[in-house]
mmCIF file with all atom_site columns, C-alpha atoms in Angstrom:
data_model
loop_
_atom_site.group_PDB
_atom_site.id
_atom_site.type_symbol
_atom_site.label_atom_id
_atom_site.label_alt_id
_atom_site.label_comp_id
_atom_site.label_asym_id
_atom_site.label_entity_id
_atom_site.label_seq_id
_atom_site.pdbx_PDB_ins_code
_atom_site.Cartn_x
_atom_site.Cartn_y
_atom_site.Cartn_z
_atom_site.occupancy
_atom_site.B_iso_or_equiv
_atom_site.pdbx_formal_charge
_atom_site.auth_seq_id
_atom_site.auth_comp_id
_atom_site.auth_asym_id
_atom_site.auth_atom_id
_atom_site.pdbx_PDB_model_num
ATOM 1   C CA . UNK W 1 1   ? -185.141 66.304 84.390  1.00 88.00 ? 1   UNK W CA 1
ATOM 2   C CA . UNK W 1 2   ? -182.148 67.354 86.376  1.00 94.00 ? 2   UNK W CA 1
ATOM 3   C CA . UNK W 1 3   ? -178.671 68.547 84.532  1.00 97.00 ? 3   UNK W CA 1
ATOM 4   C CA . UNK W 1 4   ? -175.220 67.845 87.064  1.00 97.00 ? 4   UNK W CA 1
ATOM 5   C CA . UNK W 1 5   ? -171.778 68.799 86.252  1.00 97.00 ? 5   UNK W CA 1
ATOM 6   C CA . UNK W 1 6   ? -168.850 67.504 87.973  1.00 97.00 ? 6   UNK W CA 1
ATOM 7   C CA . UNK W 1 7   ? -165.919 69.678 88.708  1.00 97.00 ? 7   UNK W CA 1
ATOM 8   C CA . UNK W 1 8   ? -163.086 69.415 90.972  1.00 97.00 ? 8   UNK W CA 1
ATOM 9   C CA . UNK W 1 9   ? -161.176 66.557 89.872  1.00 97.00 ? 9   UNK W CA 1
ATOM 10  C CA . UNK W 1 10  ? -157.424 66.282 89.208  1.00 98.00 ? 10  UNK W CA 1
ATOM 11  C CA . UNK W 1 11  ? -154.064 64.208 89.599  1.00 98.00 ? 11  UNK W CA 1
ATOM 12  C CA . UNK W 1 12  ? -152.563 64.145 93.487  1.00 98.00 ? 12  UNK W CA 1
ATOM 13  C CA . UNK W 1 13  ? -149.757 61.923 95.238  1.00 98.00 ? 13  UNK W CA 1
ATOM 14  C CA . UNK W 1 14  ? -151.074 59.066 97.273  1.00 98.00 ? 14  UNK W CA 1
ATOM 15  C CA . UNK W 1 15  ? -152.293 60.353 100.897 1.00 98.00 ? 15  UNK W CA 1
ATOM 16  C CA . UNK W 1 16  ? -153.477 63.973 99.483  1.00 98.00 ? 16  UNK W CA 1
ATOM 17  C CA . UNK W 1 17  ? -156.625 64.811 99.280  1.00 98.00 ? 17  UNK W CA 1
ATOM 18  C CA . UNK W 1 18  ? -159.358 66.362 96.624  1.00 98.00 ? 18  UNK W CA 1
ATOM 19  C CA . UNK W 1 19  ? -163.145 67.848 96.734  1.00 98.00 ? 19  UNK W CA 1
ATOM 20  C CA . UNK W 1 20  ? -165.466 67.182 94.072  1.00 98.00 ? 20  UNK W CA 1
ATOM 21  C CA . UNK W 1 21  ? -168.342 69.318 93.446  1.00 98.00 ? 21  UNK W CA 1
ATOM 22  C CA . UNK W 1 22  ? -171.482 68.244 91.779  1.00 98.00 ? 22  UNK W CA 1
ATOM 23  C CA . UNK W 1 23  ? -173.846 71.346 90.297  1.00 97.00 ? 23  UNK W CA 1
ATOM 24  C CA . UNK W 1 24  ? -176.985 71.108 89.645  1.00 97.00 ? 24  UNK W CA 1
ATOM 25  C CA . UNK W 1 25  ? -179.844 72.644 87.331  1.00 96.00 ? 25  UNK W CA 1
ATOM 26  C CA . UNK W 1 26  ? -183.583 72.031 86.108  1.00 95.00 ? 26  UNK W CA 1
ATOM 27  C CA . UNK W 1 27  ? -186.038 70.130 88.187  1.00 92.00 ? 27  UNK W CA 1
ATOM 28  C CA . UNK W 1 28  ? -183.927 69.912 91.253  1.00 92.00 ? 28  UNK W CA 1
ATOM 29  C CA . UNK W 1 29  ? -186.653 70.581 93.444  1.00 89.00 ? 29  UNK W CA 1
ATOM 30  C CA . UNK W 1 30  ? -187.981 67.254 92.850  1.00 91.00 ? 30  UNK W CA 1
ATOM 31  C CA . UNK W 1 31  ? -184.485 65.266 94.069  1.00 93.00 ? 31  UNK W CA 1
ATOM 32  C CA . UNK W 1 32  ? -184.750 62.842 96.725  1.00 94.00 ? 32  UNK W CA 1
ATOM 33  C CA . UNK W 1 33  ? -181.143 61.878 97.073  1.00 95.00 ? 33  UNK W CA 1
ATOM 34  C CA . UNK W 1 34  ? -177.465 62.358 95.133  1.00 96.00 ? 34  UNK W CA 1
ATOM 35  C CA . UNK W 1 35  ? -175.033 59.833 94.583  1.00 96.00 ? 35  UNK W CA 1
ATOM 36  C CA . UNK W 1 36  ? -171.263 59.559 93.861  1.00 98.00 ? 36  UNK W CA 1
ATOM 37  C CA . UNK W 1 37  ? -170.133 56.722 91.608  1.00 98.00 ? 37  UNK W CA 1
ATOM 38  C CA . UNK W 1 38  ? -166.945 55.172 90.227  1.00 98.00 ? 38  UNK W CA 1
ATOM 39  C CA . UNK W 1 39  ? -165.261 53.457 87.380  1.00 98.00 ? 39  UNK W CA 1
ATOM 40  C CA . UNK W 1 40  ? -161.930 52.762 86.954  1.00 97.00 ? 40  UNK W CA 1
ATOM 41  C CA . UNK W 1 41  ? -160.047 51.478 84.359  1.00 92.00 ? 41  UNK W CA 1
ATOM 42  C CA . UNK W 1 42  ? -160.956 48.078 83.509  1.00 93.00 ? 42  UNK W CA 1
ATOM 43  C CA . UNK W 1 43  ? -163.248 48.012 86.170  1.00 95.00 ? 43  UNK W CA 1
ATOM 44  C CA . UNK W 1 44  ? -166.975 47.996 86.810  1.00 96.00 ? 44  UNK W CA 1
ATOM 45  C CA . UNK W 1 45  ? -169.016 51.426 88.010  1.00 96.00 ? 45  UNK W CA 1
ATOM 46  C CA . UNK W 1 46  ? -169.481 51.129 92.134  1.00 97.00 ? 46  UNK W CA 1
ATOM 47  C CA . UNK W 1 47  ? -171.016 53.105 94.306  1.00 97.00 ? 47  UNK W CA 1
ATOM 48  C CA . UNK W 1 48  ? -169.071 55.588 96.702  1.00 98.00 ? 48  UNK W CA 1
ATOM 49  C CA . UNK W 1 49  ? -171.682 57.332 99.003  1.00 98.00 ? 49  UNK W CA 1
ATOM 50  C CA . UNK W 1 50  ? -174.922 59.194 98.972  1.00 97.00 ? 50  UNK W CA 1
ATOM 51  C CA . UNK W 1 51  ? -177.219 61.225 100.587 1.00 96.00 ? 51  UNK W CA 1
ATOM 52  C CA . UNK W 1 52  ? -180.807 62.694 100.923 1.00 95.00 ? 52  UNK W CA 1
ATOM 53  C CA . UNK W 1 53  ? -181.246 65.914 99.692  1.00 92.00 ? 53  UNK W CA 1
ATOM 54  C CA . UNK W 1 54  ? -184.007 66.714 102.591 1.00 91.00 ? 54  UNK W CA 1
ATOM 55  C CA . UNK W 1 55  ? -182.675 64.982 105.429 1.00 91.00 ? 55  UNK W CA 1
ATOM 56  C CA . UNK W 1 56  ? -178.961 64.748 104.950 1.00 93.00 ? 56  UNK W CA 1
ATOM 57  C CA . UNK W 1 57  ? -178.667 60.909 105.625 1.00 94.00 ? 57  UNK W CA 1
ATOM 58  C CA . UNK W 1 58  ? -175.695 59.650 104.271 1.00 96.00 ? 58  UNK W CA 1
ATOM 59  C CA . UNK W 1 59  ? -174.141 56.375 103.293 1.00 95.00 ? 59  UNK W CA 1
ATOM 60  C CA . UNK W 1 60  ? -171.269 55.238 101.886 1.00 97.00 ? 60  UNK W CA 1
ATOM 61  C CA . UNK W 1 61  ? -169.061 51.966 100.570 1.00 97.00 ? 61  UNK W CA 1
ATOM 62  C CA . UNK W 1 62  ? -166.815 50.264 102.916 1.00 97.00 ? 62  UNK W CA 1
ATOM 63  C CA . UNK W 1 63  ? -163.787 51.112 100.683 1.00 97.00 ? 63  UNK W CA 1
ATOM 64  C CA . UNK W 1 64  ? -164.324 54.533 101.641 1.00 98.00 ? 64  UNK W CA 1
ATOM 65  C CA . UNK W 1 65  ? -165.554 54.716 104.967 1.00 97.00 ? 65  UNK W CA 1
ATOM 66  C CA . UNK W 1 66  ? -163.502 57.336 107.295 1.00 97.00 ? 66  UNK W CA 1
ATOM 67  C CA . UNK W 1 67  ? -162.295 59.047 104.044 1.00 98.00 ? 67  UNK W CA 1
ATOM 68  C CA . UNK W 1 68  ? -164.873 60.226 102.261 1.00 98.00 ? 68  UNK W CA 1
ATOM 69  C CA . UNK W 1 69  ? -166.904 62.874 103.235 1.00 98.00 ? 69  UNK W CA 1
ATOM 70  C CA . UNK W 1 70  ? -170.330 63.719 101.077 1.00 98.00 ? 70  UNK W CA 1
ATOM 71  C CA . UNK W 1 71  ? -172.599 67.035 101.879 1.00 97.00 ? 71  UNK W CA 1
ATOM 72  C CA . UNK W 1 72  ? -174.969 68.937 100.315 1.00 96.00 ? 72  UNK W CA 1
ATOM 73  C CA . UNK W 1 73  ? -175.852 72.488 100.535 1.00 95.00 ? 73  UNK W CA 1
ATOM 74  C CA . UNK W 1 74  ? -178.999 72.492 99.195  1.00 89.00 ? 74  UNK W CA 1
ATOM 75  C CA . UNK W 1 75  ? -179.103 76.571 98.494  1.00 91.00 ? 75  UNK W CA 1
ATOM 76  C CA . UNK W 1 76  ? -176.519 76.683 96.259  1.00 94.00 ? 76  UNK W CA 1
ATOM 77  C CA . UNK W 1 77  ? -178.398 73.541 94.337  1.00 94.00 ? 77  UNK W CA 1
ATOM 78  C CA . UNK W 1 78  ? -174.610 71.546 95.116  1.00 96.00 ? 78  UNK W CA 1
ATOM 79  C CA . UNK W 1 79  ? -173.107 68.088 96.306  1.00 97.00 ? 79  UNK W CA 1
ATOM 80  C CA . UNK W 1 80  ? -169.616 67.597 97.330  1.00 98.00 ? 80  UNK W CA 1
ATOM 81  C CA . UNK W 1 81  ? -167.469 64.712 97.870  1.00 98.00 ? 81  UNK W CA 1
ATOM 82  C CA . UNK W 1 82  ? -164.510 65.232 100.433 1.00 98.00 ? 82  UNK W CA 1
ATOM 83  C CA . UNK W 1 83  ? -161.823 62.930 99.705  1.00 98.00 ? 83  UNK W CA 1
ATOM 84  C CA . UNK W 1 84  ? -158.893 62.735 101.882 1.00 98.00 ? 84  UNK W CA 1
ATOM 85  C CA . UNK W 1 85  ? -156.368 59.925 102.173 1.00 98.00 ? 85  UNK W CA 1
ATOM 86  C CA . UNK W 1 86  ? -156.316 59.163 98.840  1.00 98.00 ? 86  UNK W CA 1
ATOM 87  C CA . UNK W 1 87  ? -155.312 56.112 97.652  1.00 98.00 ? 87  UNK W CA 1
ATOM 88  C CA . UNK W 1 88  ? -154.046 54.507 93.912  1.00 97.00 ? 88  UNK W CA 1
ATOM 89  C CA . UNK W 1 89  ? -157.134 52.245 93.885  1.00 96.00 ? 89  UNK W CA 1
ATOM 90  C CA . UNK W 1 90  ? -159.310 55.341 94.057  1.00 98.00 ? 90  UNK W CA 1
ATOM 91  C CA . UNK W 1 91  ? -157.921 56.695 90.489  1.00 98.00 ? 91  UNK W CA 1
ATOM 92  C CA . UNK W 1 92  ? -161.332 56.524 88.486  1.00 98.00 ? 92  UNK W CA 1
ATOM 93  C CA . UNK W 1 93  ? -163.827 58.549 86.456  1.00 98.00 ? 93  UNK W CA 1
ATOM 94  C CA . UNK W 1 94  ? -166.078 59.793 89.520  1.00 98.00 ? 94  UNK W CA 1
ATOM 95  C CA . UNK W 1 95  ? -169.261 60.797 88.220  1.00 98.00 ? 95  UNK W CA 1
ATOM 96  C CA . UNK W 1 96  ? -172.395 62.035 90.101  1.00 98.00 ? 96  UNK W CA 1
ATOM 97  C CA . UNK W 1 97  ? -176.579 61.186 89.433  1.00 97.00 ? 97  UNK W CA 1
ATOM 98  C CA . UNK W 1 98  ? -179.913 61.977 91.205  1.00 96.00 ? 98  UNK W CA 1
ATOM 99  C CA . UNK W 1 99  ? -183.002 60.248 91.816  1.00 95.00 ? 99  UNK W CA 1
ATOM 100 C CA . UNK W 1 100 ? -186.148 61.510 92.180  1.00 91.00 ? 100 UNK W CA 1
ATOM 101 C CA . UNK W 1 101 ? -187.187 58.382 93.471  1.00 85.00 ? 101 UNK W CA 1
ATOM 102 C CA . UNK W 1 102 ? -187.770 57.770 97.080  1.00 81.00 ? 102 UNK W CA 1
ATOM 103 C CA . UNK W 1 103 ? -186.573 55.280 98.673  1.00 78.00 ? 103 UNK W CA 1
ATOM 104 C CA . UNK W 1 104 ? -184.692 53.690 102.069 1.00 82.00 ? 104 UNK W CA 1
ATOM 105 C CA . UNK W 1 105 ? -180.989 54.939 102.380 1.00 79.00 ? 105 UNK W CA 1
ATOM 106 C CA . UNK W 1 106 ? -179.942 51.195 101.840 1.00 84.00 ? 106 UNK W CA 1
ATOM 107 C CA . UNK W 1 107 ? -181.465 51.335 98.347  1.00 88.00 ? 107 UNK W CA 1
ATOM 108 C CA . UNK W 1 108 ? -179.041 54.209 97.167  1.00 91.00 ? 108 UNK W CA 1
ATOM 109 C CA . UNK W 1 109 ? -176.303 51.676 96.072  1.00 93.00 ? 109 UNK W CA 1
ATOM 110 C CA . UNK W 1 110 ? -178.061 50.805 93.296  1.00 92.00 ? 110 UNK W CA 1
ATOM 111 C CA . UNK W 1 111 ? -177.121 52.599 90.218  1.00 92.00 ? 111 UNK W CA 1
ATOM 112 C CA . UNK W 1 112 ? -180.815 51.775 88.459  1.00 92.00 ? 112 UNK W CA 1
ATOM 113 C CA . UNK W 1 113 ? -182.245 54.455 91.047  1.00 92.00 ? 113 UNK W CA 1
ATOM 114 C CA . UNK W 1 114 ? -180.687 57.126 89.345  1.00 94.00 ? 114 UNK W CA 1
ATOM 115 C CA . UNK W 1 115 ? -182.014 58.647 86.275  1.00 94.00 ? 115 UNK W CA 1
ATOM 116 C CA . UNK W 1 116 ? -179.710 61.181 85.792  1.00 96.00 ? 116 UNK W CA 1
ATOM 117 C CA . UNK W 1 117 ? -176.003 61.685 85.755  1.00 97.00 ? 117 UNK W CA 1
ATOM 118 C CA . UNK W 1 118 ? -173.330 64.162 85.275  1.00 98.00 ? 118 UNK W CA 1
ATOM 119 C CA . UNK W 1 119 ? -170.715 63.771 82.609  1.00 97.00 ? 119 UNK W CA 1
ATOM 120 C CA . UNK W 1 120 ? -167.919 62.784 85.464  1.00 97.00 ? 120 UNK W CA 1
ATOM 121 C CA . UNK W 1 121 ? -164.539 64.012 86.362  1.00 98.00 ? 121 UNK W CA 1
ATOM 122 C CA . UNK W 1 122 ? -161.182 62.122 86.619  1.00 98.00 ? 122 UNK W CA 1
ATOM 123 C CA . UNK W 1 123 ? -159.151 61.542 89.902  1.00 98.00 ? 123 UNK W CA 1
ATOM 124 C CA . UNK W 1 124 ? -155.986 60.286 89.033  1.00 98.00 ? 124 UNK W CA 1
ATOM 125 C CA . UNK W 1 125 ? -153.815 59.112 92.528  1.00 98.00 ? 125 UNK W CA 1
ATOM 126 C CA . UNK W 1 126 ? -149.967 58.447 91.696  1.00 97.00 ? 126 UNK W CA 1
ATOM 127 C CA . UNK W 1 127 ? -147.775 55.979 94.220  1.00 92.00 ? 127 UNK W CA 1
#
């Protein structure tokens, strides 16, 4: 089992930006890959971006693409998500999860790969 916290999030103007950090504990030598996902209000949770914890491939939703910005320093056990250009339709509950299960990089989208998940963080982006 794996244990992630969230931290980082926060309320910024349209255009700023914000870093999420995602911590984690327990069994984390056995990740494979970390994910970032979103819900918003009245809206269904969708995948932002993820990345091997090994290899450092990465991939990420169109809606985010040239924005976002995930890394992982695997030392400090930790997975960030760089956020610049911030947007109103990226005000959501961001939350982070980890697989231990292998698989390609186009798999990571789905949420049912990930077995565990952090307790998320808000990101609130006023017009």
């Amino acid at each position: 089992q794996v244990q992630l916290v969230e931290s980082g999030g926060g309320v910024v103007q349209a255009g700023g930006s914000l870093r999420l950090s995602c911590a984690a504990s327990g069994r984390t030598f056995s990740i494979y890959a970390m994910g970032w996902f979103r819900q918003g209000p009245g809206k269904e949770r969708e995948f932002v971006a993820a990345i091997t914890w090994s290899g450092g491939i990465a991939n990420y939703a169109d809606s985010v693409k040239g924005r976002f910005t995930i890394s992982r320093d695997n030392a400090k056990n930790t997975v960030y998500l760089q956020m610049n250009s911030l947007k109103p339709e990226d005000t959501a509950v961001y939350y982070c999860a980890a697989t231990q299960m292998w698989g390609t990089i186009g798999s990571l989208y789905r949420d049912s790969q990930y077995a565990d998940w952090g307790q998320g963080t808000q990101v609130t982006v006023s017009s």
